[in-house]
Short mmCIF file of C-alpha atoms and ligand atoms in Angstrom, two decimals:
data_model
loop_
_atom_site.label_atom_id
_atom_site.label_comp_id
_atom_site.label_asym_id
_atom_site.label_seq_id
_atom_site.Cartn_x
_atom_site.Cartn_y
_atom_site.Cartn_z
CA UNK Y 1 16.14 20.63 3.07
CA UNK Y 2 17.45 19.26 -0.24
CA UNK Y 3 20.86 20.52 -1.26
CA UNK Y 4 22.98 19.86 -4.27
CA UNK Y 5 24.75 17.12 -2.30
CA UNK Y 6 21.54 15.05 -2.48
CA UNK Y 7 21.94 14.69 -6.24
CA UNK Y 8 24.34 13.03 -8.61
CA UNK Y 9 24.51 15.05 -11.81
CA UNK Y 10 26.12 12.41 -13.99
CA UNK Y 11 24.67 12.75 -17.50
CA UNK Y 12 22.30 15.49 -16.25
CA UNK Y 13 21.89 19.13 -17.09
CA UNK Y 14 21.69 21.40 -14.05
CA UNK Y 15 19.73 24.61 -14.56
CA UNK Y 16 21.39 26.88 -12.01
CA UNK Y 17 20.06 30.31 -10.94
CA UNK Y 18 23.19 32.21 -9.96
CA UNK Y 19 23.60 35.82 -8.90
CA UNK Y 20 26.04 37.24 -11.44
CA UNK Y 21 24.73 40.77 -10.95
CA UNK Y 22 28.31 42.04 -10.70
CA UNK Y 23 29.63 45.61 -10.95
CA UNK Y 24 31.24 46.55 -14.31
CA UNK Y 25 33.52 49.49 -15.08
CA UNK Y 26 33.26 51.75 -18.17
CA UNK Y 27 35.10 49.14 -20.27
CA UNK Y 28 32.79 46.36 -19.04
CA UNK Y 29 35.43 44.73 -16.86
CA UNK Y 30 34.11 43.02 -13.72
CA UNK Y 31 35.36 45.12 -10.79
CA UNK Y 32 34.27 42.75 -8.00
CA UNK Y 33 34.21 39.02 -8.78
CA UNK Y 34 33.02 37.81 -5.36
CA UNK Y 35 29.57 36.75 -6.58
CA UNK Y 36 31.10 34.64 -9.32
CA UNK Y 37 33.59 33.08 -6.89
CA UNK Y 38 30.70 32.39 -4.53
CA UNK Y 39 28.87 30.29 -7.15
CA UNK Y 40 31.96 28.31 -8.14
CA UNK Y 41 31.63 25.37 -5.70
CA UNK Y 42 28.09 24.64 -6.91
CA UNK Y 43 29.09 24.72 -10.57
CA UNK Y 44 32.16 22.55 -9.97
CA UNK Y 45 30.13 19.93 -8.07
CA UNK Y 46 27.86 19.50 -11.12
CA UNK Y 47 30.81 19.25 -13.51
CA UNK Y 48 32.77 16.87 -11.28
CA UNK Y 49 29.75 14.57 -11.07
CA UNK Y 50 29.84 14.37 -14.88
CA UNK Y 51 26.98 16.78 -15.58
CA UNK Y 52 26.69 20.05 -17.46
CA UNK Y 53 25.61 23.46 -16.15
CA UNK Y 54 23.21 25.99 -17.65
CA UNK Y 55 23.68 29.24 -15.76
CA UNK Y 56 21.02 31.95 -15.61
CA UNK Y 57 21.22 35.37 -13.96
CA UNK Y 58 20.17 38.97 -14.23
CA UNK Y 59 22.51 41.94 -14.53
CA UNK Y 60 21.39 45.45 -13.63
CA UNK Y 61 17.90 46.75 -14.26
CA UNK Y 62 17.20 46.62 -18.01
CA UNK Y 63 13.43 46.68 -17.24
CA UNK Y 64 12.39 44.13 -19.83
CA UNK Y 65 14.35 45.61 -22.77
CA UNK Y 66 17.51 44.39 -24.46
CA UNK Y 67 20.32 46.69 -23.34
CA UNK Y 68 23.82 45.86 -24.63
CA UNK Y 69 25.41 47.65 -21.64
CA UNK Y 70 23.81 45.04 -19.38
CA UNK Y 71 24.63 42.00 -21.49
CA UNK Y 72 26.07 39.05 -19.59
CA UNK Y 73 28.37 38.51 -22.58
CA UNK Y 74 30.69 41.03 -20.88
CA UNK Y 75 31.40 38.61 -18.06
CA UNK Y 76 31.90 35.34 -20.01
CA UNK Y 77 35.68 35.58 -19.95
CA UNK Y 78 35.80 36.34 -16.24
CA UNK Y 79 33.45 33.46 -15.44
CA UNK Y 80 35.57 31.14 -17.63
CA UNK Y 81 38.74 32.17 -15.79
CA UNK Y 82 37.18 31.65 -12.37
CA UNK Y 83 35.46 28.33 -13.12
CA UNK Y 84 38.39 27.05 -15.17
CA UNK Y 85 36.18 25.94 -18.07
CA UNK Y 86 35.55 27.84 -21.30
CA UNK Y 87 32.00 29.07 -20.80
CA UNK Y 88 29.61 29.14 -23.79
CA UNK Y 89 27.05 31.92 -24.22
CA UNK Y 90 23.65 32.40 -25.89
CA UNK Y 91 22.24 35.78 -26.92
CA UNK Y 92 18.85 35.03 -25.42
CA UNK Y 93 17.80 33.02 -22.38
CA UNK Y 94 14.81 31.41 -24.14
CA UNK Y 95 13.88 30.58 -27.74
CA UNK Y 96 15.49 28.56 -30.49
CA UNK Y 97 19.08 29.74 -30.05
CA UNK Y 98 19.03 28.95 -26.36
CA UNK Y 99 17.26 25.59 -26.90
CA UNK Y 100 19.84 24.58 -29.53
CA UNK Y 101 22.80 25.59 -27.37
CA UNK Y 102 21.39 23.60 -24.45
CA UNK Y 103 20.77 20.57 -26.67
CA UNK Y 104 24.40 20.63 -27.82
CA UNK Y 105 25.82 20.99 -24.31
CA UNK Y 106 28.00 18.06 -23.35
CA UNK Y 107 29.16 16.62 -20.07
CA UNK Y 108 31.59 18.96 -18.32
CA UNK Y 109 30.44 22.02 -20.28
CA UNK Y 110 28.98 25.29 -19.01
CA UNK Y 111 26.53 27.56 -20.82
CA UNK Y 112 25.65 31.07 -19.65
CA UNK Y 113 22.28 32.43 -20.81
CA UNK Y 114 21.80 36.11 -21.66
CA UNK Y 115 20.36 38.47 -19.02
CA UNK Y 116 16.99 37.15 -17.82
CA UNK Y 117 15.67 40.68 -17.25
CA UNK Y 118 15.83 41.49 -20.97
CA UNK Y 119 12.38 39.88 -20.76
CA UNK Y 120 9.54 41.51 -18.80
CA UNK Y 121 8.31 38.05 -17.97
CA UNK Y 122 11.23 37.41 -15.60
CA UNK Y 123 10.25 39.94 -12.95
CA UNK Y 124 6.55 39.33 -13.61
CA UNK Y 125 7.05 35.66 -12.69
CA UNK Y 126 5.38 34.61 -15.95
CA UNK Y 127 4.54 30.89 -16.09
CA UNK Y 128 5.10 30.30 -19.80
CA UNK Y 129 8.48 32.03 -19.61
CA UNK Y 130 9.35 29.94 -16.54
CA UNK Y 131 8.38 26.79 -18.43
CA UNK Y 132 10.60 27.81 -21.35
CA UNK Y 133 13.51 28.25 -18.92
CA UNK Y 134 12.69 24.94 -17.23
CA UNK Y 135 13.28 23.09 -20.52
CA UNK Y 136 16.98 23.88 -20.18
CA UNK Y 137 17.63 21.52 -17.30
CA UNK Y 138 16.89 18.15 -15.68
CA UNK Y 139 17.49 19.47 -12.16
CA UNK Y 140 16.88 23.03 -10.94
CA UNK Y 141 19.43 24.45 -8.54
CA UNK Y 142 18.86 27.81 -6.85
CA UNK Y 143 22.13 29.36 -5.68
CA UNK Y 144 21.14 33.03 -5.76
CA UNK Y 145 20.40 34.31 -2.26
CA UNK Y 146 20.46 37.95 -3.40
CA UNK Y 147 17.20 37.42 -5.34
CA UNK Y 148 15.59 34.77 -3.14
CA UNK Y 149 13.15 37.38 -1.77
CA UNK Y 150 11.72 37.93 -5.25
CA UNK Y 151 9.00 35.73 -6.75
CA UNK Y 152 10.52 36.01 -10.21
CA UNK Y 153 10.39 33.40 -12.97
CA UNK Y 154 13.96 32.13 -12.53
CA UNK Y 155 14.06 32.36 -8.73
CA UNK Y 156 10.68 30.91 -7.77
CA UNK Y 157 8.13 30.07 -10.48
CA UNK Y 158 10.48 27.84 -12.48
CA UNK Y 159 10.77 25.48 -9.48
CA UNK Y 160 7.23 24.20 -10.01
CA UNK Y 161 8.37 22.48 -13.20
CA UNK Y 162 10.82 20.37 -11.19
CA UNK Y 163 8.54 18.84 -8.52
CA UNK Y 164 11.09 16.16 -7.58
CA UNK Y 165 14.29 17.59 -8.98
CA UNK Y 166 15.05 20.89 -7.27
CA UNK Y 167 17.57 21.86 -4.62
CA UNK Y 168 19.66 24.58 -3.03
CA UNK Y 169 23.20 25.23 -4.22
CA UNK Y 170 26.01 25.48 -1.67
CA UNK Y 171 25.84 29.26 -1.36
CA UNK Y 172 22.10 29.44 -0.72
CA UNK Y 173 22.33 26.50 1.69
CA UNK Y 174 25.08 28.33 3.62
CA UNK Y 175 22.91 31.47 3.88
CA UNK Y 176 19.97 29.43 5.16
CA UNK Y 177 22.23 27.71 7.71
CA UNK Y 178 23.69 31.01 8.91
CA UNK Y 179 20.26 32.55 9.41
CA UNK Y 180 19.04 29.45 11.26
CA UNK Y 181 22.09 29.58 13.53
CA UNK Y 182 21.19 33.09 14.61
CA UNK Y 183 17.42 32.84 14.66
CA UNK Y 184 16.80 29.28 15.87
CA UNK Y 185 19.71 27.15 16.94
CA UNK Y 186 22.28 29.68 18.08
CA UNK Y 187 24.21 29.00 21.27
CA UNK Y 188 23.31 31.49 24.02
CA UNK Y 189 23.83 34.27 24.79
CA UNK Y 190 22.63 35.54 21.42
CA UNK Y 191 23.34 39.22 20.73
CA UNK Y 192 22.01 41.38 17.92
CA UNK Y 193 23.75 44.64 17.12
CA UNK Y 194 21.47 46.88 15.13
CA UNK Y 195 22.68 50.18 13.78
CA UNK Y 196 22.00 52.22 10.70
CA UNK Y 197 20.13 55.42 10.13
CA UNK Y 198 16.48 54.95 11.00
CA UNK Y 199 14.22 53.10 13.41
CA UNK Y 200 11.55 52.95 10.72
CA UNK Y 201 13.64 50.73 8.43
CA UNK Y 202 14.58 48.32 11.25
CA UNK Y 203 11.39 48.14 13.23
CA UNK Y 204 10.15 44.82 11.81
CA UNK Y 205 13.55 43.25 12.42
CA UNK Y 206 13.65 44.46 16.01
CA UNK Y 207 10.18 43.15 16.75
CA UNK Y 208 10.98 39.78 15.19
CA UNK Y 209 14.32 39.24 16.91
CA UNK Y 210 13.13 40.19 20.38
CA UNK Y 211 11.89 36.59 20.66
CA UNK Y 212 15.26 35.21 19.63
CA UNK Y 213 18.00 37.20 21.32
CA UNK Y 214 19.27 37.69 24.87
CA UNK Y 215 20.91 41.04 24.19
CA UNK Y 216 20.00 43.84 21.82
CA UNK Y 217 22.58 46.53 21.15
CA UNK Y 218 21.13 49.59 19.45
CA UNK Y 219 23.50 52.08 17.83
CA UNK Y 220 23.84 54.55 14.97
CA UNK Y 221 21.21 57.07 13.96
CA UNK Y 222 18.43 54.96 15.50
CA UNK Y 223 19.73 55.79 18.95
CA UNK Y 224 18.35 59.32 19.08
CA UNK Y 225 14.71 58.40 18.59
CA UNK Y 226 15.01 56.14 21.65
CA UNK Y 227 16.87 58.77 23.69
CA UNK Y 228 14.48 61.60 22.88
CA UNK Y 229 11.50 59.35 23.59
CA UNK Y 230 12.94 58.82 27.09
CA UNK Y 231 13.22 62.55 27.64
CA UNK Y 232 16.84 63.12 26.56
CA UNK Y 233 18.16 66.10 24.59
CA UNK Y 234 19.43 65.02 21.18
CA UNK Y 235 20.22 68.40 19.58
CA UNK Y 236 20.32 68.14 15.79
CA UNK Y 237 20.82 64.36 15.74
CA UNK Y 238 18.80 62.34 13.27
CA UNK Y 239 15.51 61.56 15.01
CA UNK Y 240 12.11 60.27 13.94
CA UNK Y 241 9.65 62.06 16.21
CA UNK Y 242 6.75 60.02 14.87
CA UNK Y 243 8.49 56.82 15.95
CA UNK Y 244 9.11 57.80 19.57
CA UNK Y 245 6.08 55.96 20.89
CA UNK Y 246 7.13 52.90 18.96
CA UNK Y 247 10.60 53.16 20.49
CA UNK Y 248 9.15 53.18 24.00
CA UNK Y 249 6.95 50.22 23.10
CA UNK Y 250 10.00 48.28 21.86
CA UNK Y 251 11.76 48.90 25.18
CA UNK Y 252 8.65 47.71 27.02
CA UNK Y 253 8.40 44.57 24.88
CA UNK Y 254 12.10 43.87 25.41
CA UNK Y 255 11.68 44.11 29.17
CA UNK Y 256 8.69 41.76 29.12
CA UNK Y 257 10.73 39.27 27.09
CA UNK Y 258 13.80 39.55 29.34
CA UNK Y 259 15.95 40.96 26.55
CA UNK Y 260 18.74 43.25 27.77
CA UNK Y 261 18.79 46.41 25.67
CA UNK Y 262 22.01 48.43 25.43
CA UNK Y 263 21.77 51.95 24.03
CA UNK Y 264 24.74 54.34 23.75
CA UNK Y 265 25.49 56.34 26.91
CA UNK Y 266 27.92 58.78 25.27
CA UNK Y 267 28.49 59.83 21.67
CA UNK Y 268 30.87 61.75 19.46
CA UNK Y 269 28.89 64.85 18.59
CA UNK Y 270 29.70 67.23 15.72
CA UNK Y 271 28.58 70.76 14.93
CA UNK Y 272 27.98 69.80 11.29
CA UNK Y 273 27.36 66.66 9.20
CA UNK Y 274 30.90 66.92 7.88
CA UNK Y 275 34.15 64.99 8.27
CA UNK Y 276 35.94 68.23 9.27
CA UNK Y 277 33.31 69.46 11.71
CA UNK Y 278 34.24 70.37 15.31
CA UNK Y 279 33.61 67.43 17.62
CA UNK Y 280 33.22 66.61 21.30
CA UNK Y 281 32.22 63.59 23.38
CA UNK Y 282 28.98 64.20 25.25
CA UNK Y 283 26.42 62.19 27.20
CA UNK Y 284 23.90 60.78 24.75
CA UNK Y 285 20.99 62.57 26.46
CA UNK Y 286 22.71 65.96 26.75
CA UNK Y 287 23.62 66.83 23.18
CA UNK Y 288 23.81 70.63 22.89
CA UNK Y 289 21.59 72.51 20.46
CA UNK Y 290 23.26 72.74 17.06
CA UNK Y 291 25.24 69.52 17.62
CA UNK Y 292 24.48 66.00 16.38
CA UNK Y 293 25.63 62.56 17.47
CA UNK Y 294 27.53 60.86 14.66
CA UNK Y 295 29.45 58.02 16.36
CA UNK Y 296 29.54 55.97 19.56
CA UNK Y 297 31.62 57.32 22.48
CA UNK Y 298 34.26 55.49 24.57
CA UNK Y 299 32.00 54.60 27.53
CA UNK Y 300 29.45 53.18 25.12
CA UNK Y 301 32.07 51.13 23.29
CA UNK Y 302 33.30 49.68 26.58
CA UNK Y 303 29.76 48.48 27.36
CA UNK Y 304 29.26 47.11 23.85
CA UNK Y 305 32.62 45.34 24.15
CA UNK Y 306 31.68 43.49 27.36
CA UNK Y 307 28.38 42.34 25.88
CA UNK Y 308 29.89 41.24 22.57
CA UNK Y 309 32.81 39.37 24.14
CA UNK Y 310 30.41 37.44 26.37
CA UNK Y 311 28.24 36.38 23.41
CA UNK Y 312 28.23 33.00 21.70
CA UNK Y 313 26.08 34.03 18.74
CA UNK Y 314 26.23 37.49 17.16
CA UNK Y 315 24.20 39.19 14.47
CA UNK Y 316 25.43 42.52 13.14
CA UNK Y 317 23.25 44.70 10.98
CA UNK Y 318 24.08 48.35 10.46
CA UNK Y 319 26.97 50.65 11.42
CA UNK Y 320 27.01 52.39 14.81
CA UNK Y 321 28.13 55.70 13.29
CA UNK Y 322 28.51 57.52 10.00
CA UNK Y 323 31.31 55.15 8.94
CA UNK Y 324 31.58 56.71 5.47
CA UNK Y 325 33.36 59.67 7.11
CA UNK Y 326 36.71 58.82 8.70
CA UNK Y 327 36.07 61.04 11.71
CA UNK Y 328 32.96 59.02 12.61
CA UNK Y 329 34.09 55.50 11.67
CA UNK Y 330 35.93 54.57 14.89
CA UNK Y 331 32.88 53.17 16.68
CA UNK Y 332 31.98 50.89 13.78
CA UNK Y 333 35.60 49.72 13.49
CA UNK Y 334 35.70 49.03 17.25
CA UNK Y 335 32.50 46.97 17.08
CA UNK Y 336 34.02 44.99 14.18
CA UNK Y 337 37.12 44.33 16.29
CA UNK Y 338 35.06 43.10 19.27
CA UNK Y 339 33.12 40.76 16.97
CA UNK Y 340 36.42 39.54 15.53
CA UNK Y 341 37.69 38.80 19.03
CA UNK Y 342 34.47 37.02 20.05
CA UNK Y 343 34.58 34.97 16.84
CA UNK Y 344 38.17 33.93 17.53
CA UNK Y 345 37.01 32.76 20.96
CA UNK Y 346 34.41 30.52 19.33
CA UNK Y 347 31.32 32.67 18.81
CA UNK Y 348 29.34 32.41 15.57
CA UNK Y 349 29.00 35.82 13.92
CA UNK Y 350 26.78 36.76 11.00
CA UNK Y 351 26.91 40.11 9.26
CA UNK Y 352 24.25 41.04 6.79
CA UNK Y 353 21.45 43.13 5.48
CA UNK Y 354 21.47 46.54 3.83
CA UNK Y 355 24.68 48.54 4.17
CA UNK Y 356 26.40 46.42 6.82
CA UNK Y 357 28.32 44.40 4.28
CA UNK Y 358 29.79 47.56 2.73
CA UNK Y 359 31.09 48.69 6.13
CA UNK Y 360 32.48 45.25 6.91
CA UNK Y 361 34.28 45.00 3.57
CA UNK Y 362 35.60 48.55 3.74
CA UNK Y 363 37.35 47.80 7.02
CA UNK Y 364 38.47 44.27 6.13
CA UNK Y 365 36.28 42.43 8.62
CA UNK Y 366 34.80 40.13 5.98
CA UNK Y 367 37.47 37.47 6.67
CA UNK Y 368 37.16 37.81 10.43
CA UNK Y 369 33.46 37.13 11.01
CA UNK Y 370 31.96 33.66 10.60
CA UNK Y 371 29.69 34.57 7.72
CA UNK Y 372 28.96 37.63 5.59
CA UNK Y 373 25.62 37.42 3.83
CA UNK Y 374 25.59 37.95 0.06
CA UNK Y 375 22.05 39.36 -0.04
CA UNK Y 376 21.14 42.77 1.37
CA UNK Y 377 17.38 42.81 0.87
CA UNK Y 378 17.00 39.05 1.15
CA UNK Y 379 18.84 39.06 4.50
CA UNK Y 380 16.75 41.94 5.82
CA UNK Y 381 13.54 40.09 4.93
CA UNK Y 382 14.85 36.90 6.56
CA UNK Y 383 15.65 38.80 9.75
CA UNK Y 384 12.14 40.23 9.63
CA UNK Y 385 10.96 36.62 9.87
CA UNK Y 386 9.53 36.41 6.38
CA UNK Y 387 9.69 33.24 4.32
CA UNK Y 388 11.50 34.06 1.11
CA UNK Y 389 9.62 32.87 -2.00
CA UNK Y 390 12.79 31.50 -3.63
CA UNK Y 391 13.47 29.34 -0.59
CA UNK Y 392 9.85 28.28 -0.12
CA UNK Y 393 9.71 27.15 -3.78
CA UNK Y 394 12.49 24.62 -3.19
CA UNK Y 395 11.07 23.40 0.12
CA UNK Y 396 7.56 22.97 -1.36
P1 AMP E 1 21.24 51.30 7.18
O1 AMP E 1 21.26 51.14 5.68
O2 AMP E 1 19.91 51.50 7.75
O3 AMP E 1 22.03 50.18 7.85
O4 AMP E 1 21.97 52.67 7.51
C1 AMP E 1 23.31 52.89 7.23
C2 AMP E 1 23.57 54.35 7.29
O5 AMP E 1 23.32 54.85 8.59
C3 AMP E 1 25.01 54.68 6.98
O6 AMP E 1 25.06 55.33 5.75
C4 AMP E 1 25.44 55.59 8.13
O7 AMP E 1 26.13 56.72 7.69
C5 AMP E 1 24.12 55.99 8.75
N1 AMP E 1 24.26 56.40 10.16
C6 AMP E 1 24.82 55.70 11.16
N2 AMP E 1 24.87 56.42 12.28
C7 AMP E 1 24.33 57.63 12.01
C8 AMP E 1 24.10 58.82 12.78
N3 AMP E 1 24.45 58.88 14.05
N4 AMP E 1 23.55 59.86 12.16
C9 AMP E 1 23.21 59.77 10.87
N5 AMP E 1 23.38 58.67 10.08
C10 AMP E 1 23.94 57.62 10.65
#
């Protein structure tokens, strides 16, 4: 696996795909700079070697049309502040203006290209457009995990124009390492905690990780499909009746593969999907009619705790309750605390995919786990066992 450390950028232009798809407020101020901070080490390495950096990214979903609201010009100042270099900007990512700006770029300088998705060709993975982008650099560096699952021009196709000069930036390399630690090289016991709303959105992940984990903790809305399939009463809880057979099959597969499955045994049930609803703790398989399970109960959390604290490698994807409502966030917070404790005792913990990162950030666990993935969809697809096109293009 070639990373940026395998290259010396002295006198070279690095064409770096970053993920600067950052949130902006009504006055176009960047409200969360973490993606820019995350790309900083890669950019600094190039500059410190004596090279220059041409940065390319998308912002929002302009769908192939120029849209001033989604111009990357809004973030130039913020990027300059974070990198510590005055960043130059071009109003288009290809064409004469971009070519001229790249030609003028000197050692130690940084140029940010306008939003790639102002061109249809970006998402279409157009070859001629990719070739036009490729002219901007001597070495291609992909540091955008969040788009690595897309075969777009700047994430995948452009790599073919750098047969011997392409590599992963630090951020993408860290993501690949973290996934490998969980899926291939993790110290045992390996535990996956899967929560979230629906079995249907996690099924491919579950099937893929059954070969890789020792323990599988299932929580959140997914629980009730499993419980009902086993003959339990789930009241009004979220449940996918058409996935019950699949749920039983997963339990059978897990048994055959010697994976211990832990489902909730008690839950906090509510008489409405509302923060102020009446609540009671009930056995997971005896939820009264009109009530729905919205968080894990104390007996369940005690079991989850023992399993998590005994784990050496932990993957967390999805909340174990409706964490957006304070009344039903305690289970998710408790799980975060157990993972924190296990991590402090030496376990490797990875959080990622879909909404998990939002929950982790909301409760301040992002500094307490070993690694928080920067890519929701890309992480989900990695956990499903798929090879991401952006990663494959560098390895090719
Ligand atoms: P996902 O994106 O699949 O990880 O799902 C996250 C969503 O699952 C969050 O918005 C939670 O509110 C929701 N969720 C978790 N537990 C439950 C539950 N018991 N009932 C309904 N929704 C839930």
